[in-house]
Amino acid sequence: MGKKLGFKILIVLAILGLSSMFFLFDLDQYFSLANLKNELDAFKEYYGQNKVMTMAIYMTIYILVTALSLPGAVIMTLAGGALFGLFYGTLLVSFASTIGATLAFLVSRYMFKDWVQQKFSSKLLAINKGIDKEGGFYLFTLRLVPLFPFFVINLVMGLTTIRTFVFYIVSQMGMFPGTIVFINAGTQLAKIESPGQILSLNIILSFALLGIFPIIAKRITAMIRQQKVFSKFSKPKVYDYNLVVIGAGSAGLVASYIAAAVKAKVALIEEDKMGGDCLNTGCVPSKALIASARLLSYAKRAKEFGFKKIIVDFDFAAIMERIQTIIKRVEPHDSVERYTKLGVDCIKGRAKIISPFEVKVNERILTTKNIIIATGAKPMVPDLPGLAQTDYLTSDNIWDIRTLPKNLVVLGAGPIGCELAQGFSRLGSKVTLVQRGSMIMKKEDPDAGKIVLERFAIEGIDVFLNHSAKAIEAFGEQKQLICDHDGKQIRVTFDKILIALGRTPNVKGFGIEELGIELTGNNYIETNEFLQTNFPNIYCSGDVHGRYQFTHTAAHESWYSSVNALFGSLKKFRVDYNTIPWATYTDPEVARVGINETDAKLANLDYEMVKYGIDDLDRAITDSENHGFVKVLTVPGKDKILGVTIVGNHAADVIAEFVLAMKHGIGLNKILGTIHIYPTMAEANKYAAGLWKKNHAPEKFLARIKKYHTWMRR
């Protein structure tokens, strides 16, 4: 072990010594276009007298420059073309660059691979898996399309499991086309004898080739990858559809709407109800329940508004029927009739992808140029002993009940759990919210969760933090959730339990796994920045790929998936997640866009923060809703917004101004300079911007202004 360490130290010292000499003796001055032109005649003269020696020296220098990852490889390549011509220049550079790259690869592997693989084994698992699966082709694409500096590829590949022989052969093949392009450009440099010749057609074409080569290489790589993926399948001569969309939730509806709007022939397949979870079991019914429950909460707060007492007589079953009525009122927006009129072929049935170009539904096979998977997600149900014997509730079936639970346990304190816990508590259930972690709404900052937690306590909701559910036991009609809390067994009695532990993707039964569409470790569909799966013509949007499980994000993504599917051969668009807002509709609401303090600290990101307390806002005071805050994170010393969290009444509406500002690069100075109606909750945004301005007041300038005003009073 000691000898190996000593040898590694010697290698490091040798590399540092050679690299230091390069910069200490200003050797980099020789690796410039100007020096190449100045010394070209002398080089040619020496080459004419010592051809073999010149080639040997050139290759040695090129290998050293590449192996040590020194600057100058581009100039060396151009020099090869100028000095040796297209054939010999290409031959020398091709071998010298590959040998040098392999040496750098081997040094990186010998010095750091074991340590990196051991230290970051879990994080490198997916990378190593990818390298094992298609490492050679992946390296080929990196070499062919120069997205990263070649020296970076050499060093990084040394840390992976790719074999040295594969690295060498693939590097030589992948760099060969680019080498020819650069060598050809170098041959043209040798022909410039006067300024006028710089604009000659041959030289312009040679250097234009340098610019368009990455584009051509990228297209070639995409064609090779596509051919590789589709090699097992037969393409139809004629397609029934330009696009088949599987799933008629928010993602599928928007994707098919866009396709129909641009006159593509599109089929939308849904086995259950149009509108998906959002309309039938998610956003619409939950917000309808929250609205009814809020009315009762105001009645209980009658004295705050000057009333002695307000009594509200209600029937829980009628409230649940109201929710169904509201669903039916919204339903036409997502109906088969509407989308049929828009030009979408709506098909009811279970879809199964049987090839990249075929989807089977109702024993009928549809051929299609592209597919979008928008199958959504469903409530995650844990493997909890005794749960299967319990008539448990989820966000899917809770809307079917017509008797108010007397004692309701809500397992999980995310957005769904918190919203429904408060809603049912206000309707009269005795609610116990059980959370395994130390805070509710764990994706939000602790100070945001704290305000909601305080409101829950006021309203009589029992919140059990740091309680891990272990089992459910039933004794006749009585049921108990058994939890572990710091090693102690805690029992919570209930008559109904709501499972609100997040959602799991709908990937079973659609032919996804049989076809070989790649999934992540959490069984979400793996997609790239264009929302493509590993099949170039199969796209994905919405909850099924698990990035952001929000209705509005699914709709946002579907623009990209639909446009990329239909027009990707001309132009593809990377999905933009920079300004994704969301809200939890508790009372008070919690809304957010961009990063919060928790994210910034985890990312070790520098930021400034201002926090305006809504307890000071006139409109909040008049509405007796003077609680919460507006918290804005900015770039240090600048008014550029990094993220915003708002806790308070109508926070989900108030945050829209910040979403717009972040999307279009508007800073706090312009928000401060915008007229806000008085009195409104939106004024909180202006006051938060005012706090930022106060913190960045130009003190020296103001001191001079003060002296000016003093002088003016004399």
XYZ file of C-alpha atoms in Angstrom, residues 66-549:
484
model
C -3.045 15.782 -24.660
C -1.839 13.508 -21.882
C -1.159 16.449 -19.555
C -4.470 18.150 -20.538
C -2.592 21.308 -21.526
C -4.080 23.996 -23.789
C -2.975 23.917 -27.396
C -4.489 20.787 -28.945
C -6.597 22.820 -31.398
C -3.593 24.834 -32.635
C -1.525 21.664 -32.837
C -4.226 20.098 -35.014
C -4.377 23.115 -37.331
C -0.578 23.063 -37.469
C -0.709 19.412 -38.493
C -2.852 20.307 -41.484
C -0.729 23.315 -42.423
C 2.549 21.396 -42.148
C 1.806 17.846 -43.276
C -1.241 18.211 -45.487
C -4.609 16.495 -45.245
C -3.520 12.828 -45.432
C -0.433 12.769 -43.216
C -1.815 15.424 -40.884
C -4.962 13.387 -40.275
C -2.930 10.200 -39.779
C -0.547 11.767 -37.239
C -3.175 13.679 -35.267
C -5.585 10.746 -35.165
C -3.039 8.469 -33.488
C -1.315 11.141 -31.377
C -4.562 12.500 -29.960
C -5.879 9.032 -29.142
C -2.623 7.887 -27.526
C -2.451 11.079 -25.458
C -6.110 10.766 -24.460
C -5.586 7.153 -23.401
C -2.563 8.114 -21.280
C -4.643 10.792 -19.522
C -7.411 8.207 -19.102
C -5.005 5.690 -17.540
C -3.478 8.236 -15.159
C -6.957 9.316 -14.004
C -7.969 5.677 -13.544
C -4.812 4.701 -11.642
C -4.814 7.758 -9.406
C -8.451 8.254 -8.552
C -10.795 5.462 -9.767
C -10.732 3.259 -6.661
C -11.216 6.197 -4.316
C -14.034 7.754 -6.365
C -15.849 4.449 -6.908
C -15.634 3.647 -3.198
C -16.544 7.137 -1.997
C -19.436 7.672 -4.399
C -20.413 4.081 -5.194
C -24.154 4.647 -4.780
C -24.160 7.782 -6.934
C -22.027 6.136 -9.628
C -24.198 3.020 -9.765
C -26.419 4.403 -12.529
C -23.406 5.755 -14.461
C -21.582 2.442 -14.301
C -24.760 0.649 -15.348
C -25.052 2.957 -18.340
C -21.382 2.468 -19.229
C -21.761 -1.304 -19.007
C -24.865 -1.144 -21.191
C -23.696 1.229 -23.923
C -20.441 2.733 -22.705
C -18.776 2.495 -26.106
C -21.623 4.208 -27.928
C -21.991 6.851 -25.220
C -18.280 7.656 -25.472
C -18.595 7.708 -29.264
C -21.315 10.370 -29.078
C -19.180 12.474 -26.713
C -16.241 12.259 -29.112
C -18.305 12.907 -32.208
C -20.292 15.822 -30.785
C -17.889 18.167 -28.926
C -20.249 19.216 -26.121
C -17.459 18.890 -23.529
C -13.705 19.565 -23.813
C -11.946 16.349 -24.787
C -9.545 16.519 -21.825
C -12.554 16.440 -19.464
C -13.888 13.318 -21.193
C -10.475 11.641 -20.863
C -10.284 12.249 -17.124
C -13.917 11.473 -16.309
C -13.972 8.244 -18.320
C -10.975 7.043 -16.319
C -13.191 7.017 -13.232
C -15.780 4.713 -14.815
C -15.726 0.977 -15.512
C -15.189 1.267 -19.283
C -12.368 -0.968 -20.577
C -9.130 0.659 -21.787
C -9.224 -1.088 -25.173
C -12.809 0.081 -25.772
C -11.840 3.617 -24.738
C -8.937 3.683 -27.214
C -10.769 2.233 -30.217
C -13.944 4.276 -29.716
C -11.950 7.478 -29.101
C -10.005 7.010 -32.319
C -13.175 6.377 -34.311
C -15.174 9.121 -32.631
C -12.509 11.807 -33.004
C -11.633 10.888 -36.585
C -14.337 12.949 -38.392
C -13.561 16.020 -36.283
C -9.847 15.542 -36.872
C -10.378 15.625 -40.647
C -12.386 18.845 -40.367
C -9.704 20.610 -38.301
C -6.832 19.278 -40.417
C -8.618 20.496 -43.541
C -8.948 23.948 -41.975
C -5.232 23.851 -41.187
C -4.331 23.115 -44.799
C -6.163 26.265 -45.828
C -4.169 28.371 -43.355
C -1.014 27.422 -45.183
C -2.401 28.956 -48.380
C -2.993 32.459 -46.977
C -0.333 34.754 -48.425
C -2.230 38.056 -48.452
C -5.153 39.600 -46.475
C -7.382 39.285 -49.523
C -7.016 35.524 -49.532
C -8.628 35.282 -46.103
C -11.978 35.710 -47.840
C -11.311 33.048 -50.482
C -14.104 30.526 -51.044
C -12.049 27.491 -49.992
C -11.048 29.033 -46.672
C -14.573 30.276 -45.931
C -15.968 26.804 -46.659
C -13.289 25.114 -44.531
C -13.982 27.242 -41.486
C -17.735 27.095 -42.058
C -17.357 23.326 -41.836
C -15.825 23.792 -38.383
C -19.006 25.580 -37.307
C -21.531 23.179 -38.771
C -19.635 19.976 -37.958
C -21.092 19.698 -34.411
C -24.600 20.040 -35.876
C -23.933 17.404 -38.524
C -22.275 15.118 -35.973
C -25.222 15.529 -33.639
C -27.655 14.565 -36.382
C -25.527 11.555 -37.331
C -25.350 10.444 -33.700
C -29.121 10.760 -33.337
C -29.611 8.698 -36.502
C -27.238 5.992 -35.237
C -28.947 5.885 -31.845
C -32.369 5.770 -33.473
C -31.311 2.996 -35.809
C -29.931 1.038 -32.861
C -33.163 1.380 -30.863
C -35.498 0.632 -33.768
C -33.473 -2.223 -35.283
C -35.749 -4.886 -33.729
C -38.972 -3.347 -35.029
C -40.626 -2.891 -38.401
C -41.761 0.592 -39.327
C -45.180 0.880 -40.984
C -45.133 2.265 -44.513
C -48.054 4.542 -43.628
C -49.117 5.627 -40.134
C -52.695 5.915 -38.872
C -51.735 8.796 -36.592
C -49.050 11.412 -36.131
C -49.466 11.045 -32.384
C -51.135 8.664 -29.950
C -51.551 9.943 -26.394
C -52.144 7.445 -23.591
C -54.011 8.928 -20.633
C -56.601 11.721 -20.583
C -55.551 13.553 -17.454
C -54.130 17.059 -17.517
C -50.972 15.997 -19.386
C -52.766 13.917 -22.004
C -55.511 16.453 -22.613
C -53.086 19.315 -23.230
C -50.808 17.183 -25.422
C -53.692 16.076 -27.644
C -55.166 19.605 -27.705
C -51.883 21.042 -29.005
C -51.498 18.297 -31.592
C -55.013 18.862 -32.891
C -54.455 22.632 -32.934
C -51.535 22.222 -35.363
C -53.678 19.884 -37.518
C -51.889 16.652 -36.645
C -53.947 13.480 -36.560
C -54.054 12.467 -32.904
C -55.705 9.730 -30.854
C -56.331 10.062 -27.113
C -56.823 6.794 -25.214
C -58.366 6.671 -21.726
C -59.665 3.561 -19.957
C -61.508 5.366 -17.157
C -62.707 8.971 -16.891
C -61.655 11.964 -18.973
C -59.964 14.606 -16.846
C -57.913 12.122 -14.848
C -57.129 12.535 -11.155
C -57.278 16.324 -11.111
C -60.907 16.522 -12.133
C -62.261 13.362 -10.533
C -60.262 12.682 -7.358
C -57.706 15.459 -6.916
C -57.672 19.207 -7.360
C -61.356 19.837 -8.104
C -62.987 17.742 -5.334
C -60.398 18.663 -2.696
C -60.785 22.400 -3.311
C -64.565 22.035 -3.244
C -64.297 20.301 0.141
C -61.914 22.995 1.420
C -64.376 25.721 0.355
C -67.236 24.136 2.315
C -65.045 23.522 5.339
C -63.781 27.115 5.304
C -67.350 28.399 5.699
C -67.665 26.380 8.901
C -64.319 27.680 10.146
C -65.520 31.275 9.763
C -68.661 30.417 11.698
C -66.514 29.131 14.554
C -64.549 32.411 14.474
C -67.719 34.530 14.613
C -66.529 36.689 17.523
C -63.462 37.813 15.537
C -65.842 39.389 13.021
C -68.186 41.035 15.548
C -70.853 38.330 15.799
C -71.901 36.735 19.043
C -72.517 33.350 17.514
C -73.142 31.688 14.169
C -74.698 28.247 13.979
C -74.453 26.334 10.713
C -76.654 23.304 10.253
C -75.317 20.953 7.611
C -75.481 17.436 6.287
C -72.105 15.848 5.484
C -73.625 13.744 2.708
C -74.954 16.916 1.060
C -71.461 18.436 1.133
C -70.063 15.342 -0.575
C -72.849 15.492 -3.162
C -72.011 19.150 -3.783
C -68.483 18.019 -4.648
C -69.849 15.607 -7.262
C -72.034 18.385 -8.673
C -68.985 20.628 -9.039
C -67.059 17.845 -10.791
C -69.942 17.535 -13.256
C -69.924 21.309 -13.865
C -66.197 21.250 -14.703
C -66.449 17.960 -16.609
C -67.457 19.446 -20.009
C -64.074 21.203 -20.191
C -62.432 17.756 -20.365
C -65.176 15.821 -22.138
C -65.031 13.485 -25.107
C -67.490 15.763 -26.924
C -65.268 18.821 -26.583
C -62.081 17.079 -27.669
C -63.810 15.330 -30.541
C -64.916 18.741 -31.832
C -61.313 19.917 -31.521
C -60.246 17.122 -33.871
C -59.046 14.488 -31.410
C -60.024 10.832 -31.842
C -61.053 9.898 -28.284
C -60.932 6.155 -27.632
C -62.114 4.505 -24.420
C -60.123 1.424 -23.497
C -56.892 0.068 -22.050
C -53.879 0.971 -24.185
C -50.879 -1.288 -24.592
C -47.734 -0.285 -26.471
C -46.641 -3.300 -28.500
C -43.906 -1.568 -30.498
C -42.544 1.997 -30.806
C -45.020 2.469 -33.667
C -48.027 0.443 -32.508
C -50.560 0.828 -29.719
C -53.203 -1.817 -29.103
C -56.608 -0.814 -27.726
C -59.852 -2.810 -27.774
C -58.240 -5.460 -30.017
C -57.473 -2.723 -32.524
C -53.874 -1.820 -33.411
C -53.140 1.847 -34.090
C -49.974 2.704 -36.000
C -48.405 5.999 -35.021
C -45.352 8.097 -35.754
C -45.050 9.178 -32.105
C -46.422 8.240 -28.688
C -46.880 10.285 -25.518
C -47.271 8.380 -22.258
C -49.369 10.411 -19.813
C -50.715 7.670 -17.565
C -50.290 9.660 -14.340
C -49.900 8.237 -10.841
C -51.974 6.728 -8.060
C -51.894 6.907 -4.251
C -49.008 4.991 -2.751
C -50.234 2.344 -0.302
C -47.618 1.025 2.150
C -47.063 -2.601 3.045
C -48.407 -2.028 6.544
C -49.485 -5.123 8.509
C -53.250 -5.103 9.036
C -53.934 -2.355 6.487
C -55.346 -4.714 3.858
C -58.004 -5.860 6.345
C -59.021 -2.259 6.964
C -61.439 -0.349 4.780
C -58.783 2.337 4.283
C -59.219 5.580 2.362
C -57.002 7.272 -0.204
C -57.382 10.445 -2.222
C -59.068 8.235 -4.853
C -61.947 6.784 -2.831
C -62.480 9.273 -0.010
C -65.002 11.085 -2.216
C -67.303 8.043 -2.112
C -68.018 8.216 1.625
C -71.256 9.793 2.841
C -70.822 9.376 6.595
C -68.434 11.727 8.390
C -65.674 9.755 10.165
C -65.807 10.309 13.907
C -62.111 9.606 14.449
C -59.985 10.023 11.343
C -56.279 9.174 11.211
C -54.361 10.777 8.337
C -51.097 8.977 7.623
C -48.700 11.393 5.942
C -48.314 15.156 6.339
C -47.583 16.220 2.795
C -49.852 18.594 0.855
C -52.699 16.065 0.384
C -52.575 14.888 3.999
C -52.516 18.416 5.432
C -55.308 19.732 3.203
C -57.695 16.866 3.901
C -56.811 16.694 7.599
C -57.822 20.330 8.053
C -60.875 19.983 5.830
C -62.316 17.003 7.721
C -61.409 18.523 11.078
C -63.431 21.624 10.223
C -66.350 19.433 9.202
C -66.345 17.794 12.626
C -64.033 14.765 12.531
C -61.536 14.291 15.346
C -58.381 14.205 13.224
C -54.977 12.808 14.134
C -52.218 13.584 11.627
C -49.351 11.081 11.822
C -45.985 11.967 10.281
C -42.819 9.884 10.300
C -40.566 12.939 9.995
C -39.987 15.898 12.271
C -42.079 18.430 10.328
C -45.149 18.709 8.165
C -44.874 19.718 4.491
C -41.216 18.714 4.428
C -40.556 20.346 1.043
C -41.237 23.774 2.546
C -39.097 25.804 4.930
C -39.603 25.004 8.642
C -40.978 28.481 9.390
C -43.722 27.932 6.790
C -44.703 24.571 8.243
C -44.626 26.017 11.763
C -47.363 28.569 11.009
C -49.646 25.875 9.570
C -48.844 23.614 12.516
C -49.869 26.365 14.939
C -53.181 26.768 13.117
C -53.754 23.010 13.278
C -53.232 23.128 17.053
C -55.752 25.986 17.409
C -58.302 24.026 15.393
C -57.871 20.881 17.480
C -55.939 18.664 15.067
C -53.556 16.317 16.880
C -50.244 16.150 15.039
C -47.927 13.266 15.894
C -44.462 14.035 14.502
C -41.616 11.490 14.508
C -44.153 8.656 14.673
C -43.472 5.674 12.393
C -46.490 3.545 11.559
C -45.798 -0.138 12.266
C -49.122 -1.971 12.079
C -52.902 -1.785 12.387
C -54.871 -3.888 14.808
C -58.646 -4.306 14.899
C -60.740 -5.244 17.954
C -64.270 -5.590 16.612
C -65.326 -2.141 15.448
C -62.378 -0.481 17.129
C -59.197 -0.065 15.108
C -55.806 1.153 16.245
C -52.741 2.404 14.416
C -49.597 1.268 16.203
C -46.683 3.704 15.915
C -43.108 3.796 17.109
C -42.074 7.067 18.767
C -38.533 7.192 20.141
C -38.724 3.490 20.964
C -42.139 3.720 22.628
C -45.275 2.093 21.254
C -48.078 4.588 20.649
C -51.633 3.499 19.767
C -54.049 5.771 17.935
C -57.722 4.754 17.837
C -59.713 5.459 14.664
C -62.729 4.402 12.684
C -61.306 5.560 9.341
C -57.719 5.938 8.143
C -56.627 8.038 5.172
C -53.371 7.032 3.468
C -51.631 10.169 2.163
C -48.021 9.069 1.679
C -47.471 10.349 -1.826
C -48.092 8.858 -5.238
C -46.648 6.069 -7.326
C -46.505 6.068 -11.155
C -48.938 4.126 -13.338
C -46.529 2.040 -15.414
C -48.047 -1.444 -15.132
C -50.151 -2.960 -17.889
C -49.317 -0.476 -20.664
C -46.528 -2.503 -22.282
C -43.924 -0.106 -20.917
C -41.690 -2.674 -19.247
C -42.187 -5.324 -21.941
C -41.071 -2.887 -24.630
C -38.010 -1.890 -22.621
C -38.833 1.710 -21.818
C -36.356 2.601 -19.083
C -37.558 3.380 -15.561
C -35.837 5.126 -12.679
C -35.101 3.451 -9.342
C -38.520 4.651 -8.113
C -40.269 3.147 -11.163
C -40.926 6.497 -12.811
C -40.362 6.697 -16.558
C -36.876 7.971 -17.355
C -36.862 10.982 -19.706
C -34.283 13.406 -21.035
C -34.470 17.202 -21.195
C -36.777 16.945 -24.241
C -39.105 14.546 -22.364
C -38.035 11.659 -24.596
C -37.741 8.136 -23.268
C -34.956 5.849 -24.479
C -37.147 5.389 -27.583
C -36.717 8.645 -29.556
C -40.354 8.736 -30.732
C -41.912 7.926 -27.335
C -42.343 10.902 -25.035
C -43.702 11.303 -21.543
C -45.278 14.067 -19.490
C -47.053 14.471 -16.181
C -46.911 12.503 -12.948
C -45.721 9.272 -14.546
C -42.143 10.561 -14.796
C -42.255 12.083 -11.326
C -40.382 15.377 -11.622
C -43.162 17.656 -10.348
C -46.536 16.102 -9.603
